[in-house]
PDB file of C-alpha atoms in Angstrom:
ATOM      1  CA  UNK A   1       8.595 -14.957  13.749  1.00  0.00           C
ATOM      2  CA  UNK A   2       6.136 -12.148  13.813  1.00  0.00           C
ATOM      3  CA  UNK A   3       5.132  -9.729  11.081  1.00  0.00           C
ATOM      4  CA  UNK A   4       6.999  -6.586  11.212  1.00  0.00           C
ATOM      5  CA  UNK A   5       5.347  -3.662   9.763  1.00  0.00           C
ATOM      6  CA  UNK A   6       6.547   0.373   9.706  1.00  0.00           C
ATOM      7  CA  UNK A   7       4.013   2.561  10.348  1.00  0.00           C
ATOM      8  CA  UNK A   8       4.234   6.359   8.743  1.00  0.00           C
ATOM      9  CA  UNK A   9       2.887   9.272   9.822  1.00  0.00           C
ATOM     10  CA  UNK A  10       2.223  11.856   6.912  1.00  0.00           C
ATOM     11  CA  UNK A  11       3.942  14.970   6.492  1.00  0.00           C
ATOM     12  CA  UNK A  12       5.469  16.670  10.219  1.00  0.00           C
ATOM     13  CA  UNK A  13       7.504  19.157  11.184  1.00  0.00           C
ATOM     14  CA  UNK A  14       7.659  22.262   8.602  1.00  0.00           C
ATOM     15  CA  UNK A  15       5.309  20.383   6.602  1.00  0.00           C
ATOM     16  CA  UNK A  16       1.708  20.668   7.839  1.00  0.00           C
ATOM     17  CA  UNK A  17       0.034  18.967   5.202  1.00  0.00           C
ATOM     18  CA  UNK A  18      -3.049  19.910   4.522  1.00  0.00           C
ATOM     19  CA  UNK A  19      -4.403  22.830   6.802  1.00  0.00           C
ATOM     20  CA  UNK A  20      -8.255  23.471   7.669  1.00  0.00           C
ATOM     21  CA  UNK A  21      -9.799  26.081  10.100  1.00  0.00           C
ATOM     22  CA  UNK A  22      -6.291  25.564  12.256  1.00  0.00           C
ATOM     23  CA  UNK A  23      -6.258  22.039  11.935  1.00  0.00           C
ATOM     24  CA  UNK A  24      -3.320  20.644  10.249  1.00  0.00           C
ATOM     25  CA  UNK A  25      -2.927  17.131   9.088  1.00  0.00           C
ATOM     26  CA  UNK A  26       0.340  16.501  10.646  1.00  0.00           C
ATOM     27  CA  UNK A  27      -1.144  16.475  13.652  1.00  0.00           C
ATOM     28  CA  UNK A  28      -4.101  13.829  12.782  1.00  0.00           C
ATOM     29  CA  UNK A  29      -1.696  11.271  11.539  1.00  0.00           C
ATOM     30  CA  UNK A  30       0.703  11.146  14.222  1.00  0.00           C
ATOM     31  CA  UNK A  31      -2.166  10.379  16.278  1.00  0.00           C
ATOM     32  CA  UNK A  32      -3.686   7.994  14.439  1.00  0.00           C
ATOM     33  CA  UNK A  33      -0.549   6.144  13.984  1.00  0.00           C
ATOM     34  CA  UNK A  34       0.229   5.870  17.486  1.00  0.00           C
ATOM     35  CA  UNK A  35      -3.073   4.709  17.874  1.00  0.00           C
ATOM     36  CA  UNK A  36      -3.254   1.631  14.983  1.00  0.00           C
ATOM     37  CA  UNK A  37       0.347   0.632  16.042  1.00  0.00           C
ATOM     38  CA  UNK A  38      -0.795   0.248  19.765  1.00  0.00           C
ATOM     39  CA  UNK A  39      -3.142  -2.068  18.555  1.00  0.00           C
ATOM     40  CA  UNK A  40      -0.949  -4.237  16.916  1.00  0.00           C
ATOM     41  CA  UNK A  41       1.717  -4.380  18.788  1.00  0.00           C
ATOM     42  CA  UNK A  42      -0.514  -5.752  21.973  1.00  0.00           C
ATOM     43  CA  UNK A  43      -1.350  -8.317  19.132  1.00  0.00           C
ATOM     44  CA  UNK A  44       2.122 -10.034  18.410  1.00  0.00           C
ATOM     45  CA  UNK A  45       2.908  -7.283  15.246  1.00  0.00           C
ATOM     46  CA  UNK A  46       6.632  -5.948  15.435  1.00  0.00           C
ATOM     47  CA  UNK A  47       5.675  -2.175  15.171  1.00  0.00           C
ATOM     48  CA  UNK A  48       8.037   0.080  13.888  1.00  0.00           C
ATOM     49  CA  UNK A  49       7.646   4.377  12.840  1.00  0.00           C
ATOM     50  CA  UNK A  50       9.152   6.891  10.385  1.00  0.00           C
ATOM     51  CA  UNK A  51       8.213   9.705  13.024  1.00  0.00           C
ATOM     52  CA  UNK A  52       6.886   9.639  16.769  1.00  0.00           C
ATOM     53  CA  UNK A  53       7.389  13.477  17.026  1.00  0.00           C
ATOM     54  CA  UNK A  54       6.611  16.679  14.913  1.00  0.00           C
ATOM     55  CA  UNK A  55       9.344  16.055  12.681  1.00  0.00           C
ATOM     56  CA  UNK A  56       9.654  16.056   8.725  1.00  0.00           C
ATOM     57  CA  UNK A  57      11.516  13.853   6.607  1.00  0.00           C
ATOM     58  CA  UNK A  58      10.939  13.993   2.831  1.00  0.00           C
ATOM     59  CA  UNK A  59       9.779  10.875   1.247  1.00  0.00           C
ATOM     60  CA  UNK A  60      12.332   9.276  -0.431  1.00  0.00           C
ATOM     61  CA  UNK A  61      13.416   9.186   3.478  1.00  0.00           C
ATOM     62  CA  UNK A  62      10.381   7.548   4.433  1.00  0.00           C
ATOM     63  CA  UNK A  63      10.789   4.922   2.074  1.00  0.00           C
ATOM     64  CA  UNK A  64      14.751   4.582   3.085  1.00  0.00           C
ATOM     65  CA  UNK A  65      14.099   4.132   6.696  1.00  0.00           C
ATOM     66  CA  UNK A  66      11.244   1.192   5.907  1.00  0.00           C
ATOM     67  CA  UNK A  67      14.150  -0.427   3.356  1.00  0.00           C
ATOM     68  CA  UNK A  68      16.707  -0.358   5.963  1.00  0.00           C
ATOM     69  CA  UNK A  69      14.391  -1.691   8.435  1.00  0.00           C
ATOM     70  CA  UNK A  70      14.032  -4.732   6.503  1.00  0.00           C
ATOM     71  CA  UNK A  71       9.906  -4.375   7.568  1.00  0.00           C
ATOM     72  CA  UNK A  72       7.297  -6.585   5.673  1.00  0.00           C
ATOM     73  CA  UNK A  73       4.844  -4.187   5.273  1.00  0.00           C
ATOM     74  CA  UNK A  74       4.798  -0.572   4.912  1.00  0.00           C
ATOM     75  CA  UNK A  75       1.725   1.752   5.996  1.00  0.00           C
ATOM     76  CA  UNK A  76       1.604   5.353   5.524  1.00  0.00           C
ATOM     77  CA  UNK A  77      -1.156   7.871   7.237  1.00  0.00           C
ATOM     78  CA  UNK A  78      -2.405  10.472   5.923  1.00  0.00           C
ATOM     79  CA  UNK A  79      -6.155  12.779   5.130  1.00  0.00           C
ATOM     80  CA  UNK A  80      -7.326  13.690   2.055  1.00  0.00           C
ATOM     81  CA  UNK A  81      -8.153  17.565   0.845  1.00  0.00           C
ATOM     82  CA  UNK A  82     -10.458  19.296  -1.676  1.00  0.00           C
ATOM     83  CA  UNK A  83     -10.091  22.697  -3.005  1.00  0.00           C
ATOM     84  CA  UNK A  84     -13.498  23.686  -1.660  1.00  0.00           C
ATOM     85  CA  UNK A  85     -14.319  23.037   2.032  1.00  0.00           C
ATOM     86  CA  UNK A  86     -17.195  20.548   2.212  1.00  0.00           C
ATOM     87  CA  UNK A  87     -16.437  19.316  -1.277  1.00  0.00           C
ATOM     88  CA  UNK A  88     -15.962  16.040  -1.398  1.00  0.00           C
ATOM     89  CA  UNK A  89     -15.953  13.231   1.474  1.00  0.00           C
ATOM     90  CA  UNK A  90     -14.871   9.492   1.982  1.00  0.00           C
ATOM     91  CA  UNK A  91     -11.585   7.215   2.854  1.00  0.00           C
ATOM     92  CA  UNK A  92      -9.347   5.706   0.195  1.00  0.00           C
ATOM     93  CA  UNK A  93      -6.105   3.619   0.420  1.00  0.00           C
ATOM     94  CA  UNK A  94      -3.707   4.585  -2.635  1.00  0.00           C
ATOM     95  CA  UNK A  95      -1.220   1.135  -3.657  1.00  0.00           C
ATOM     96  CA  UNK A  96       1.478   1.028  -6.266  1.00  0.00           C
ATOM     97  CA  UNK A  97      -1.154  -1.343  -8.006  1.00  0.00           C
ATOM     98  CA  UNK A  98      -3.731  -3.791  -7.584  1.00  0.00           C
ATOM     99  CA  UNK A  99      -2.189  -6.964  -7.278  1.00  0.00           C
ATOM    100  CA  UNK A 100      -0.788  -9.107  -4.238  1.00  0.00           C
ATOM    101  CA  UNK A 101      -1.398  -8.716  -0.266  1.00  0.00           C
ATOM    102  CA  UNK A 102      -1.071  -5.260  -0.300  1.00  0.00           C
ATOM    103  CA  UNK A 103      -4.001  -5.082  -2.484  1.00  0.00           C
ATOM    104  CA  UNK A 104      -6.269  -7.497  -0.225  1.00  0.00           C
ATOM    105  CA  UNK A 105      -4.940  -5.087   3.117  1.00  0.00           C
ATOM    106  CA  UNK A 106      -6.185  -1.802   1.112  1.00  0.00           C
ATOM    107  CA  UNK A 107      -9.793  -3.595   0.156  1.00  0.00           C
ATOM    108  CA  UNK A 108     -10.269  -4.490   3.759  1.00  0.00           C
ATOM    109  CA  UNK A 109      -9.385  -1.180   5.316  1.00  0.00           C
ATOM    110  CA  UNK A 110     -11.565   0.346   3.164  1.00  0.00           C
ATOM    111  CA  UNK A 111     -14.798  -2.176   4.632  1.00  0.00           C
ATOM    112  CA  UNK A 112     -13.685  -1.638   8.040  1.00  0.00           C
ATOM    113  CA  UNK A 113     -13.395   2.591   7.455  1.00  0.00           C
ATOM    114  CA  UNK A 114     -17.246   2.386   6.141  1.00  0.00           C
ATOM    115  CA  UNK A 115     -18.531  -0.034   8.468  1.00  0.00           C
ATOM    116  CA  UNK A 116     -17.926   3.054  11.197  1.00  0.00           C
ATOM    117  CA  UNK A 117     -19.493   5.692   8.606  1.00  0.00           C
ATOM    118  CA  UNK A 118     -17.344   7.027   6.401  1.00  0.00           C
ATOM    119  CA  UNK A 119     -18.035   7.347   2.680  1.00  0.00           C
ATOM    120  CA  UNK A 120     -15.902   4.234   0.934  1.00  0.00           C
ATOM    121  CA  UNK A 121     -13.960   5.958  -1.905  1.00  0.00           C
ATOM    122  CA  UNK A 122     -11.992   3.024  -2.695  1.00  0.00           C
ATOM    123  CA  UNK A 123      -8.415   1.469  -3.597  1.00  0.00           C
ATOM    124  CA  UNK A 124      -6.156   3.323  -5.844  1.00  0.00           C
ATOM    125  CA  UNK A 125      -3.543   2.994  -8.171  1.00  0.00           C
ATOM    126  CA  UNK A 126      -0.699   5.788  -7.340  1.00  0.00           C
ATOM    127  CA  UNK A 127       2.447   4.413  -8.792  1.00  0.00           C
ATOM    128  CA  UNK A 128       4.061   7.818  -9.161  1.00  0.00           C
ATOM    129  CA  UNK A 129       4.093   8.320  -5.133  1.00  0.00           C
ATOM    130  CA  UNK A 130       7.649   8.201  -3.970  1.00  0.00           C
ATOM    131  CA  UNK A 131       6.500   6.468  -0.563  1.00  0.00           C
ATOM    132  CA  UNK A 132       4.329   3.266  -2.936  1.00  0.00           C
ATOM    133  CA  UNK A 133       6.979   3.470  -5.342  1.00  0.00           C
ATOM    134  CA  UNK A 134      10.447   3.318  -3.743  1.00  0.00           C
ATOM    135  CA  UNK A 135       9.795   0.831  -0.708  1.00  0.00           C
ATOM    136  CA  UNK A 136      11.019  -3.124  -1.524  1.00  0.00           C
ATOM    137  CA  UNK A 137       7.874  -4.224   0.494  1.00  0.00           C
ATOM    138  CA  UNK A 138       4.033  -3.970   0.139  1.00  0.00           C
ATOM    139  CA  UNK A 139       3.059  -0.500   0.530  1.00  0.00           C
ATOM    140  CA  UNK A 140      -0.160   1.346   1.209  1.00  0.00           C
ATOM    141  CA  UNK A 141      -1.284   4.648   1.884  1.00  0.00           C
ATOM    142  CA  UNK A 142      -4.598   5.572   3.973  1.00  0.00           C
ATOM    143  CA  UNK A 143      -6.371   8.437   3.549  1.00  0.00           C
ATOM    144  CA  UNK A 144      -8.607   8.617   6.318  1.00  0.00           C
ATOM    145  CA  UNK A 145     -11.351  11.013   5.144  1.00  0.00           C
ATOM    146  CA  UNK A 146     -10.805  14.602   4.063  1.00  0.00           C
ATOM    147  CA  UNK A 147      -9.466  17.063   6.151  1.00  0.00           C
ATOM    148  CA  UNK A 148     -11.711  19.651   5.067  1.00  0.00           C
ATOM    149  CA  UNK A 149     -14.517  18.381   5.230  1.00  0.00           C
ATOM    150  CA  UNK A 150     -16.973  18.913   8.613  1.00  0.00           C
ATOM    151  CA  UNK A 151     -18.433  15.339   8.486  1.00  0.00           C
ATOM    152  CA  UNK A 152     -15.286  13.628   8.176  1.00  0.00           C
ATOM    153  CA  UNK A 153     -13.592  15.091  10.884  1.00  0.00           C
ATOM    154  CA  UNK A 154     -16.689  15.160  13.186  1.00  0.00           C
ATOM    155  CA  UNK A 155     -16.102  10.887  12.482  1.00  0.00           C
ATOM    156  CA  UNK A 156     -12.390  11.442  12.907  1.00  0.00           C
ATOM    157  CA  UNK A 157     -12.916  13.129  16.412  1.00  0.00           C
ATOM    158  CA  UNK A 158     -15.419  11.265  17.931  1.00  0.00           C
ATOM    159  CA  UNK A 159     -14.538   7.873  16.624  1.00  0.00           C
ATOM    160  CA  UNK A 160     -10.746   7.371  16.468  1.00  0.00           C
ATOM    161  CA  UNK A 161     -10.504   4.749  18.834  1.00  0.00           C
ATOM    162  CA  UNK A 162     -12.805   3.147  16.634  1.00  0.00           C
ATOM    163  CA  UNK A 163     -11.014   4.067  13.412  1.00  0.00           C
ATOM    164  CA  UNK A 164      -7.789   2.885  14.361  1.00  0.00           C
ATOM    165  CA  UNK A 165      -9.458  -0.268  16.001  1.00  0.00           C
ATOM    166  CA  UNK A 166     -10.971  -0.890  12.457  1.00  0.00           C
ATOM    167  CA  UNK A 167      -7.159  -0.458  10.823  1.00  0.00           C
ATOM    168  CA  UNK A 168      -5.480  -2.446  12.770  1.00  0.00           C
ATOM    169  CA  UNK A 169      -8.110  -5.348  12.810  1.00  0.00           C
ATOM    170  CA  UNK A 170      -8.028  -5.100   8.644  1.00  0.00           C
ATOM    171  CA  UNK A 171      -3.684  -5.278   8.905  1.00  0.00           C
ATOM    172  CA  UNK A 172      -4.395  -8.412  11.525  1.00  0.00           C
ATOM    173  CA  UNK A 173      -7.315  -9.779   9.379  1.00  0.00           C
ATOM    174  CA  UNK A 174      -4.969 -10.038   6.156  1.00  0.00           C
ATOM    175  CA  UNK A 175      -2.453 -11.043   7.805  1.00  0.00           C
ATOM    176  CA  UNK A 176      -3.789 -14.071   9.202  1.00  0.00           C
ATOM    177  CA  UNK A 177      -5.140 -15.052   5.835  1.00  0.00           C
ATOM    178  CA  UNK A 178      -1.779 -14.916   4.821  1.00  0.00           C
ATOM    179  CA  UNK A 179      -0.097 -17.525   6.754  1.00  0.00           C
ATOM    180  CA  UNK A 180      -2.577 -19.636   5.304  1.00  0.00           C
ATOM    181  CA  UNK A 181      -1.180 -22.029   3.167  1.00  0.00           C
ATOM    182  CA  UNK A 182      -1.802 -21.278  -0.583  1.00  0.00           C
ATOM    183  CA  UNK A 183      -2.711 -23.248  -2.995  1.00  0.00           C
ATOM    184  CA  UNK A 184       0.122 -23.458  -6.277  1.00  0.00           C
ATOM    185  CA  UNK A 185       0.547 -21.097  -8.480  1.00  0.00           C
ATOM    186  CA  UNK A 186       1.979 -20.846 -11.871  1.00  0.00           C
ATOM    187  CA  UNK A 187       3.195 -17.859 -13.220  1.00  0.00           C
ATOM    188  CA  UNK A 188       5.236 -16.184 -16.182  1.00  0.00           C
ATOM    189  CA  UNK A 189       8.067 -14.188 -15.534  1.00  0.00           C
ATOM    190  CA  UNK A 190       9.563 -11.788 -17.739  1.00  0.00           C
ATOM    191  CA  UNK A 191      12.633  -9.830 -16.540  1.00  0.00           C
ATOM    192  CA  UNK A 192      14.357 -10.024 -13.054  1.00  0.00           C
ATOM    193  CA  UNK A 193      15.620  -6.490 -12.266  1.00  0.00           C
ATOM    194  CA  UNK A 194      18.212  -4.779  -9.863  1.00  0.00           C
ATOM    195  CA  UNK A 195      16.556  -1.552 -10.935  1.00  0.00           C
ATOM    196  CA  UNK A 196      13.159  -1.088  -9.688  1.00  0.00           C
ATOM    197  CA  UNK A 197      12.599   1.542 -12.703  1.00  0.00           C
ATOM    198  CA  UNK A 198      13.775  -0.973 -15.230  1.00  0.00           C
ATOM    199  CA  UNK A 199      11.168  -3.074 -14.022  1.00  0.00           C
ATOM    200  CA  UNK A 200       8.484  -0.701 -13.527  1.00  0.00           C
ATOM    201  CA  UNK A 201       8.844   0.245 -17.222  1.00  0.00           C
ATOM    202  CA  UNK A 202       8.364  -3.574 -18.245  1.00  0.00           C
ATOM    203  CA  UNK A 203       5.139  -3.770 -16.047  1.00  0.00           C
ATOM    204  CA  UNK A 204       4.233  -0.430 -17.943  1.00  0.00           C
ATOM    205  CA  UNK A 205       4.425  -1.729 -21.163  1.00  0.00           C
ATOM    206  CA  UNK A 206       3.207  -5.253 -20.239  1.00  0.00           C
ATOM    207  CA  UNK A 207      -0.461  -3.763 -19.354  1.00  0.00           C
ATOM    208  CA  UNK A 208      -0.136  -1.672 -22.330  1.00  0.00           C
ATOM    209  CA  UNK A 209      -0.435  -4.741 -24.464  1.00  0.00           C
ATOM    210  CA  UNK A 210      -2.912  -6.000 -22.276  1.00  0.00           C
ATOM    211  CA  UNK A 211      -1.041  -8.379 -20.417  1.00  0.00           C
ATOM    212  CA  UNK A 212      -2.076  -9.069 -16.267  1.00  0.00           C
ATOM    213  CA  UNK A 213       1.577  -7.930 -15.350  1.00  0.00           C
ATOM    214  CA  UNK A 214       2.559  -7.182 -11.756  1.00  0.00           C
ATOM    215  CA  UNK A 215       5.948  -6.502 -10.137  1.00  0.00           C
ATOM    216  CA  UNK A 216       7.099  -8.724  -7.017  1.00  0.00           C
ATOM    217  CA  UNK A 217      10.062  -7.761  -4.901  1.00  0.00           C
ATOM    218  CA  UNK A 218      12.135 -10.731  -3.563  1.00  0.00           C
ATOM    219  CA  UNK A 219      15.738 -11.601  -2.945  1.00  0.00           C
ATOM    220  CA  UNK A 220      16.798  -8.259  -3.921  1.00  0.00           C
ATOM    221  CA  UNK A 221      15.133  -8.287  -7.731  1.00  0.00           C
ATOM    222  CA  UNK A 222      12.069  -6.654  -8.492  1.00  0.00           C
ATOM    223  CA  UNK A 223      10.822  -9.142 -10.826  1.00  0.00           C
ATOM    224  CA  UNK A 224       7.920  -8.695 -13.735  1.00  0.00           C
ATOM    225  CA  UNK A 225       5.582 -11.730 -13.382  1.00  0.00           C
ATOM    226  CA  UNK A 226       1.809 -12.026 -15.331  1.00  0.00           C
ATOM    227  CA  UNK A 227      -0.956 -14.202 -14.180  1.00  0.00           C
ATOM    228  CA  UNK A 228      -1.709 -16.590 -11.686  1.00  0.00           C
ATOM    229  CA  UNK A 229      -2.965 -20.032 -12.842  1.00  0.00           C
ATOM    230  CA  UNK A 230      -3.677 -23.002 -11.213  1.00  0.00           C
ATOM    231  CA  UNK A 231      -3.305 -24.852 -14.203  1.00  0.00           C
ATOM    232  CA  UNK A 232       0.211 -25.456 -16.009  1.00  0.00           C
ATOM    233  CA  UNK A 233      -1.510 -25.410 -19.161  1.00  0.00           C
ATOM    234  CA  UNK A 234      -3.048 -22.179 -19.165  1.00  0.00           C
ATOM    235  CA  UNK A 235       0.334 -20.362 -18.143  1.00  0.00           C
ATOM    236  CA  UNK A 236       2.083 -22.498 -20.859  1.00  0.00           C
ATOM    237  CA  UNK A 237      -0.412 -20.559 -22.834  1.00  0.00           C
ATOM    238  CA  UNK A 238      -0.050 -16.898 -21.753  1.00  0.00           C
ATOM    239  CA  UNK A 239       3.685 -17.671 -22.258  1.00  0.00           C
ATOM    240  CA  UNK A 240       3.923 -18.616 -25.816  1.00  0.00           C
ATOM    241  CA  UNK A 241       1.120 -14.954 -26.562  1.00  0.00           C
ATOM    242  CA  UNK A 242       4.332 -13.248 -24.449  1.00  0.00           C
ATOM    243  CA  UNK A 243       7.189 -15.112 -26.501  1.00  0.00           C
ATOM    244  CA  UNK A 244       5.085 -14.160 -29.435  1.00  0.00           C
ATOM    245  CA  UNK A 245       4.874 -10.083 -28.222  1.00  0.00           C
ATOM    246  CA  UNK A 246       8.622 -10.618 -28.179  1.00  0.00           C
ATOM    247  CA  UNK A 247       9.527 -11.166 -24.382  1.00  0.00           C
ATOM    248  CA  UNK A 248      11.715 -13.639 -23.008  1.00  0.00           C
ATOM    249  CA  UNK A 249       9.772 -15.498 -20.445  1.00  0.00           C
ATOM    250  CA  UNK A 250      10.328 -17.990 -17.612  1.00  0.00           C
ATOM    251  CA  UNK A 251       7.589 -20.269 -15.945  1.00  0.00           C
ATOM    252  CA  UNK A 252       7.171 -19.986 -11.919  1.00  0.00           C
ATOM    253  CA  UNK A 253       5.381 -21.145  -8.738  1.00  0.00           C
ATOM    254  CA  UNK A 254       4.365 -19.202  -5.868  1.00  0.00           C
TER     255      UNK A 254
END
């Protein structure tokens, strides 16, 4: 079965997003989704969009749509602004937080994005945006360069085939590496939640205490895990220092 992935164009309709010299970024992101999901769809990926026209949808919509389309991945568009023209330059991909396939997709848009010139800003944790937040799947969102700035859209312009070449390659790239088999993990789970907000406020307080915590979506619970080891012993141990913090705790594989 292929991958199915929903692609989002930032902001539409009443909603230019950010707005330079008459160019609005609305307008950039619709194109440069159509472009990256032409791509991969013409390599096997079930391709799916929040918007093909100038429409807006707020985005707790956004996020709806994806979670009714039952999509594995979720990949929003959008450019970056300053409050100075000029100010500041570079791509970035924003992620609910650095763990997990979505984190490995965001790192290797970012290489592709500066292979063709652009500044590499980097991967970001956003867990406050409604679009990284509310979706059941892995989420990212691209920022691809700043609107107002003259070198990034003279890139944007005169390389987007090559820009959403370089996206779509990344999505492929990680995507292959993922039907590799893994190797066995253990890991220490401590809380299964209906309530995504429950469980965000466990991974909150896990990282706090300094605790590796992540949150991992599957079979309708959004469940708080910490670490990865290879070795049953060493999750045995980072689940007796969580039983001692006072957490009820579960070992796993993945």
């Amino acid at each position: 079965m292929p991958y199915s992935i929903m692609l989002d164009a930032g902001h539409g309709g009443g909603d230019p997003g950010a707005v330079y010299q008459g160019r609005q970024e609305k307008d950039d992101t619709l194109r440069l989704t159509m472009d990256v999901g032409r791509i991969l769809s013409k390599n096997g990926i079930d391709v799916s969009y929040t918007r093909t026209t100038d429409v807006y949808q707020t985005p707790f919509e956004k996020a709806k749509i994806a979670n009714q389309a039952e999509v594995d991945y979720f990949v929003s568009f959008h450019r970056n602004s300053s409050p100075q023209a000029n100010q500041y330059n570079g791509v970035e991909v924003l992620v609910y937080d650095k763990s997990g396939v979505k984190y490995d997709m965001a790192e290797n848009i970012i290489g592709a994005l500066g292979e063709i010139g652009f500044r590499e800003i980097g991967v970001k944790e956003r867990p406050g945006l409604v679009v990284l937040r509310r979706t059941k799947m892995p989420a990212l969102l691209v920022e691809a360069g700043f609107l107002n700035s003259d070198g990034d859209n003279k890139l944007f312009d005169e390389k987007i085939e090559e820009i959403a070449e370089a996206i779509a390659e990344a999505i492929l790239g990680t995507l292959d590496e993922e039907t590799i088999e893994s190797p066995l993990y253990y890991r220490v789970q401590t809380g299964a939640f209906r309530n995504k907000e429950n469980a965000d406020r466990m991974v909150y307080r896990l990282t706090d205490q300094g605790f590796p915590a992540f949150l991992l979506y599957e079979n309708g619970l959004y469940k708080v895990q910490t670490g990865a080891f290879m070795q049953l012993g060493n999750a045995i141990k980072m689940e007796q220092r969580l039983r001692n913090a006072g957490y009820s705790t579960v070992i796993v594989t993945k």
